[in-house]
Every structure is written in structure tokens, then in C-alpha cells.
Amino acid sequence: MQPLYEEAVYRITENYPATFKSFRAMEHFMLDPFNPAQHVGVIFLINAARRLQTPELIELLPVLFYLCCLLDGPSLADGISRENGTMEKLSTEDLRRCISAKEELLQANGGATQRLGPFTGNMAEDCKSTDACMSALILITRDALETDIFAACDALTVLDPWVTEEGAKHGLCRRCTETLLTRYCEAQETIWESLVDIFELEDDVRVADRL
């Protein structure tokens, strides 16, 4: 039985990582092709973690709840269909966690996207073309607003390829592009590290530490 469990956990962590570094390295969490609806199965994984109470699954609860929080209302409330036709739903308490966290994640996303805005703090200290780079940041922000990039993404969507492409298109210098990416990554890592608090999972983490 143990080998089967270990194989199942391995396959799960190939799609749902426990670390921020691994999360950012996964292509399916980048702006394109990320689609929250493809991760509706996290409802089943959250319930499995609740039932089995194993440290490997409990460790994934923060990212699983984060993805669950991005689902549309009907999916979140109604759950997903099992093969036998019954519905797999979140418990009332876990549904409350997701609903309560939505506003906090929205605010966190707003704070993170400010790291991409036209502010001197988002430019490299050793930038040699400050006026041109500030103009580039304004144009990048304009493009983001016109295409709803900020509205379409969420707190942890990986925007690195988009930022790099936009920087090159508008003449943002290499050092400022690197600074922009670093600051945005740092903001997202802070959000990642806050997921336990956002979803009120402190007791679950303590239980996992004792297992």
C-alpha cells in the first residue's frame, strides 16, 4: 500500500508543488496557458488531505486552497462530479475559508502588481536611461490595463515571460527588466508565505509537523 501512496503523492506534486520555487517553474501556472477551471480537482485533493491526514498532503493545503479560491462560484459551491455521479464538495468550514480569503488575495494581487508600475522604486539603481525606462514602464502599464492583464491574472500567476516581452518591446533596459522581475517575484513569494495565514491553516500545519 505504501508504494502506491508514494506514487500517488509523486504524481500530485508534479502538478501541485509545496514550494514557491517549484510553483514558479511550472509552465501551467504562467499567464498563458493558466486556466483555473482546469484545477477543479483540487476540491477532491483537499478532501483527501482532510481524510488521510498525511504530512505530504497537508503540506499541499495552502496551494490547493489558493487554486480552489480561483474557481468560479458554481464549481466552488457545488463541487465536482465523481464517477458514480455523486458530488465531491468542500466542507462548510473549508468553503468558508475560500470565500473569506478571496478579498485578501485580491488585495495582495493589487499590491504585487504595483511592483510592475511606473515608479522609480521599480527601476534599477544603476539605470543609465531613467527617462526612457520610466516611459517604458508607463507603456507596459498601459498595455496591461488595455489587455486586462492585471485583472485577468491572480496573486501568483507567473508573468515573467510577458514582462520580459513587454520590456523588450518598449525599450526597458536589461537592468530595469531584471529589477522589475525580481521585485514582482519577491512580492509573490511574500504572498505564498502568507497562504497559511490567509486560509487559517495554522492548526493543520502544526498537526502535520507532529505526524
Short mmCIF file of C-alpha atoms in Angstrom, two decimals:
data_model
loop_
_atom_site.label_atom_id
_atom_site.label_comp_id
_atom_site.label_asym_id
_atom_site.label_seq_id
_atom_site.Cartn_x
_atom_site.Cartn_y
_atom_site.Cartn_z
CA MET A 1 0.00 0.00 0.00
CA GLN A 2 2.83 2.41 0.86
CA PRO A 3 4.42 2.27 -2.62
CA LEU A 4 1.03 3.10 -4.16
CA TYR A 5 0.62 6.07 -1.82
CA GLU A 6 4.13 7.33 -2.59
CA GLU A 7 3.45 7.08 -6.33
CA ALA A 8 0.17 8.96 -5.92
CA VAL A 9 1.87 11.74 -3.94
CA TYR A 10 4.62 11.96 -6.55
CA ARG A 11 2.08 12.42 -9.33
CA ILE A 12 0.16 15.02 -7.34
CA THR A 13 3.27 17.07 -6.59
CA GLU A 14 4.15 17.07 -10.29
CA ASN A 15 1.14 19.38 -10.71
CA TYR A 16 0.76 20.92 -7.25
CA PRO A 17 4.08 21.82 -5.64
CA ALA A 18 4.76 22.52 -1.98
CA THR A 19 7.39 25.23 -2.60
CA PHE A 20 7.26 28.65 -4.22
CA LYS A 21 10.29 27.91 -6.40
CA SER A 22 8.68 24.78 -7.82
CA PHE A 23 5.39 26.59 -8.37
CA ARG A 24 7.03 29.31 -10.46
CA ALA A 25 8.89 26.72 -12.52
CA MET A 26 5.69 25.01 -13.68
CA GLU A 27 4.51 26.16 -17.09
CA HIS A 28 0.81 25.62 -16.36
CA PHE A 29 0.89 28.38 -13.71
CA MET A 30 2.15 31.01 -16.15
CA LEU A 31 -0.18 33.67 -17.55
CA ASP A 32 -0.60 31.66 -20.72
CA PRO A 33 -1.91 28.88 -20.51
CA PHE A 34 -3.10 29.16 -16.87
CA ASN A 35 -6.81 28.37 -16.53
CA PRO A 36 -8.30 27.97 -13.03
CA ALA A 37 -11.11 25.76 -14.35
CA GLN A 38 -8.56 23.07 -15.18
CA HIS A 39 -7.77 22.71 -11.48
CA VAL A 40 -11.25 21.94 -10.19
CA GLY A 41 -9.85 18.60 -9.00
CA VAL A 42 -8.20 20.38 -6.06
CA ILE A 43 -11.53 20.02 -4.25
CA PHE A 44 -11.00 16.26 -4.21
CA LEU A 45 -7.37 16.68 -3.10
CA ILE A 46 -8.33 18.97 -0.21
CA ASN A 47 -10.89 16.45 0.99
CA ALA A 48 -8.37 13.61 0.58
CA ALA A 49 -5.89 15.54 2.73
CA ARG A 50 -8.59 16.02 5.36
CA ARG A 51 -9.48 12.33 5.39
CA LEU A 52 -5.98 10.84 5.24
CA GLN A 53 -4.20 13.41 7.43
CA THR A 54 -0.78 12.59 5.99
CA PRO A 55 2.00 15.21 6.16
CA GLU A 56 2.67 15.08 2.41
CA LEU A 57 -0.92 16.04 1.56
CA ILE A 58 -1.40 18.52 4.41
CA GLU A 59 1.74 20.31 3.21
CA LEU A 60 -0.05 20.99 -0.09
CA LEU A 61 -3.16 22.52 1.51
CA PRO A 62 -2.03 26.17 1.12
CA VAL A 63 -1.55 25.94 -2.66
CA LEU A 64 -4.62 23.72 -3.06
CA PHE A 65 -6.82 26.25 -1.25
CA TYR A 66 -5.26 29.06 -3.26
CA LEU A 67 -6.22 27.34 -6.53
CA CYS A 68 -9.62 26.41 -5.16
CA CYS A 69 -10.22 30.06 -4.37
CA LEU A 70 -9.82 30.90 -8.07
CA LEU A 71 -12.65 28.62 -9.19
CA ASP A 72 -15.94 30.12 -10.30
CA GLY A 73 -18.85 30.27 -7.87
CA PRO A 74 -20.77 27.18 -9.06
CA SER A 75 -17.66 24.98 -9.06
CA LEU A 76 -16.68 26.19 -5.61
CA ALA A 77 -20.15 25.80 -4.12
CA ASP A 78 -21.39 22.69 -5.96
CA GLY A 79 -18.12 20.73 -6.14
CA ILE A 80 -17.14 18.21 -8.81
CA SER A 81 -18.84 15.06 -10.00
CA ARG A 82 -17.41 11.67 -9.03
CA GLU A 83 -17.53 8.69 -11.40
CA ASN A 84 -20.57 7.34 -9.53
CA GLY A 85 -22.49 10.57 -10.16
CA THR A 86 -22.30 11.95 -6.63
CA MET A 87 -20.68 15.32 -5.91
CA GLU A 88 -17.37 15.93 -4.15
CA LYS A 89 -17.78 19.16 -2.19
CA LEU A 90 -15.75 21.16 0.26
CA SER A 91 -16.83 21.03 3.86
CA THR A 92 -18.75 24.08 5.10
CA GLU A 93 -15.67 25.19 7.04
CA ASP A 94 -13.33 24.87 4.06
CA LEU A 95 -15.81 26.65 1.78
CA ARG A 96 -15.85 29.49 4.31
CA ARG A 97 -12.04 29.62 4.16
CA CYS A 98 -12.12 30.14 0.41
CA ILE A 99 -14.85 32.78 0.49
CA SER A 100 -13.13 34.70 3.30
CA ALA A 101 -9.76 34.59 1.54
CA LYS A 102 -10.94 35.97 -1.82
CA GLU A 103 -10.82 39.63 -0.78
CA GLU A 104 -7.44 39.26 0.92
CA LEU A 105 -5.98 37.62 -2.18
CA LEU A 106 -7.42 40.39 -4.33
CA GLN A 107 -5.72 43.00 -2.16
CA ALA A 108 -2.47 41.04 -2.24
CA ASN A 109 -2.62 40.90 -6.02
CA GLY A 110 -3.11 44.65 -6.17
CA GLY A 111 -0.04 45.16 -4.01
CA ALA A 112 2.05 42.80 -6.12
CA THR A 113 1.10 44.40 -9.44
CA GLN A 114 2.28 47.77 -8.10
CA ARG A 115 5.76 46.28 -8.34
CA LEU A 116 5.30 46.44 -12.14
CA GLY A 117 4.11 50.05 -12.22
CA PRO A 118 5.87 53.27 -13.34
CA PHE A 119 7.56 54.09 -10.05
CA THR A 120 11.23 54.92 -9.50
CA GLY A 121 11.44 52.15 -6.91
CA ASN A 122 10.76 49.63 -9.67
CA MET A 123 13.80 50.78 -11.66
CA ALA A 124 17.39 49.65 -11.25
CA GLU A 125 19.52 51.92 -9.08
CA ASP A 126 22.26 51.89 -11.71
CA CYS A 127 19.91 52.54 -14.67
CA LYS A 128 21.67 54.67 -17.28
CA SER A 129 18.48 55.68 -19.14
CA THR A 130 15.98 56.64 -16.44
CA ASP A 131 13.73 58.79 -18.64
CA ALA A 132 13.47 56.12 -21.35
CA CYS A 133 12.87 53.37 -18.81
CA MET A 134 10.20 55.37 -16.98
CA SER A 135 8.44 55.89 -20.31
CA ALA A 136 8.73 52.14 -20.94
CA LEU A 137 7.16 51.37 -17.55
CA ILE A 138 4.26 53.70 -18.37
CA LEU A 139 3.73 51.92 -21.69
CA ILE A 140 3.92 48.50 -20.04
CA THR A 141 1.28 49.57 -17.53
CA ARG A 142 -0.85 50.94 -20.37
CA ASP A 143 -0.63 47.63 -22.23
CA ALA A 144 -1.51 45.72 -19.05
CA LEU A 145 -4.60 47.86 -18.47
CA GLU A 146 -5.73 47.77 -22.11
CA THR A 147 -5.45 43.99 -22.29
CA ASP A 148 -6.73 43.37 -18.74
CA ILE A 149 -3.52 41.58 -17.78
CA PHE A 150 -3.72 42.78 -14.17
CA ALA A 151 -7.41 41.96 -13.96
CA ALA A 152 -7.00 38.56 -15.63
CA CYS A 153 -4.10 37.38 -13.53
CA ASP A 154 -4.24 36.46 -9.86
CA ALA A 155 -1.87 36.84 -6.95
CA LEU A 156 0.57 34.12 -8.01
CA THR A 157 0.24 33.92 -11.80
CA VAL A 158 3.74 33.85 -13.31
CA LEU A 159 4.08 36.94 -15.53
CA ASP A 160 7.82 36.73 -16.25
CA PRO A 161 7.55 35.93 -19.99
CA TRP A 162 5.01 38.73 -20.50
CA VAL A 163 7.09 41.28 -18.56
CA THR A 164 10.25 40.34 -20.47
CA GLU A 165 8.47 40.63 -23.82
CA GLU A 166 6.90 43.98 -22.89
CA GLY A 167 10.22 45.32 -21.64
CA ALA A 168 11.94 44.46 -24.90
CA LYS A 169 9.09 45.94 -26.95
CA HIS A 170 9.17 49.29 -25.16
CA GLY A 171 12.91 49.66 -24.67
CA LEU A 172 13.20 48.91 -20.95
CA CYS A 173 16.89 48.40 -20.20
CA ARG A 174 18.13 44.98 -19.12
CA ARG A 175 18.89 46.05 -15.55
CA CYS A 176 15.44 47.59 -15.06
CA THR A 177 13.80 44.49 -16.53
CA GLU A 178 15.73 42.33 -14.07
CA THR A 179 14.76 44.65 -11.21
CA LEU A 180 11.11 44.57 -12.22
CA LEU A 181 11.08 40.77 -12.34
CA THR A 182 12.90 40.47 -9.01
CA ARG A 183 10.59 42.88 -7.18
CA TYR A 184 7.48 41.20 -8.54
CA CYS A 185 8.81 37.75 -7.64
CA GLU A 186 9.60 38.93 -4.10
CA ALA A 187 6.07 40.29 -3.71
CA GLN A 188 4.61 36.99 -4.88
CA GLU A 189 6.85 35.00 -2.56
CA THR A 190 5.55 37.07 0.36
CA ILE A 191 2.01 36.15 -0.71
CA TRP A 192 2.98 32.48 -0.98
CA GLU A 193 4.42 32.53 2.54
CA SER A 194 1.20 34.14 3.79
CA LEU A 195 -1.14 31.46 2.41
CA VAL A 196 -1.17 29.52 5.68
CA ASP A 197 -2.40 32.63 7.50
CA ILE A 198 -4.78 33.73 4.71
CA PHE A 199 -6.55 30.36 4.75
CA GLU A 200 -6.24 29.92 8.53
CA LEU A 201 -4.30 26.66 8.23
CA GLU A 202 -2.02 27.12 11.26
CA ASP A 203 -3.60 24.20 13.15
CA ASP A 204 -3.25 21.92 10.11
CA VAL A 205 0.44 22.79 9.77
CA ARG A 206 1.03 22.03 13.45
CA VAL A 207 -0.69 18.66 13.04
CA ALA A 208 1.46 17.88 10.01
CA ASP A 209 4.61 18.73 11.95
CA ARG A 210 3.68 16.13 14.58
CA LEU A 211 2.96 13.33 12.10
#
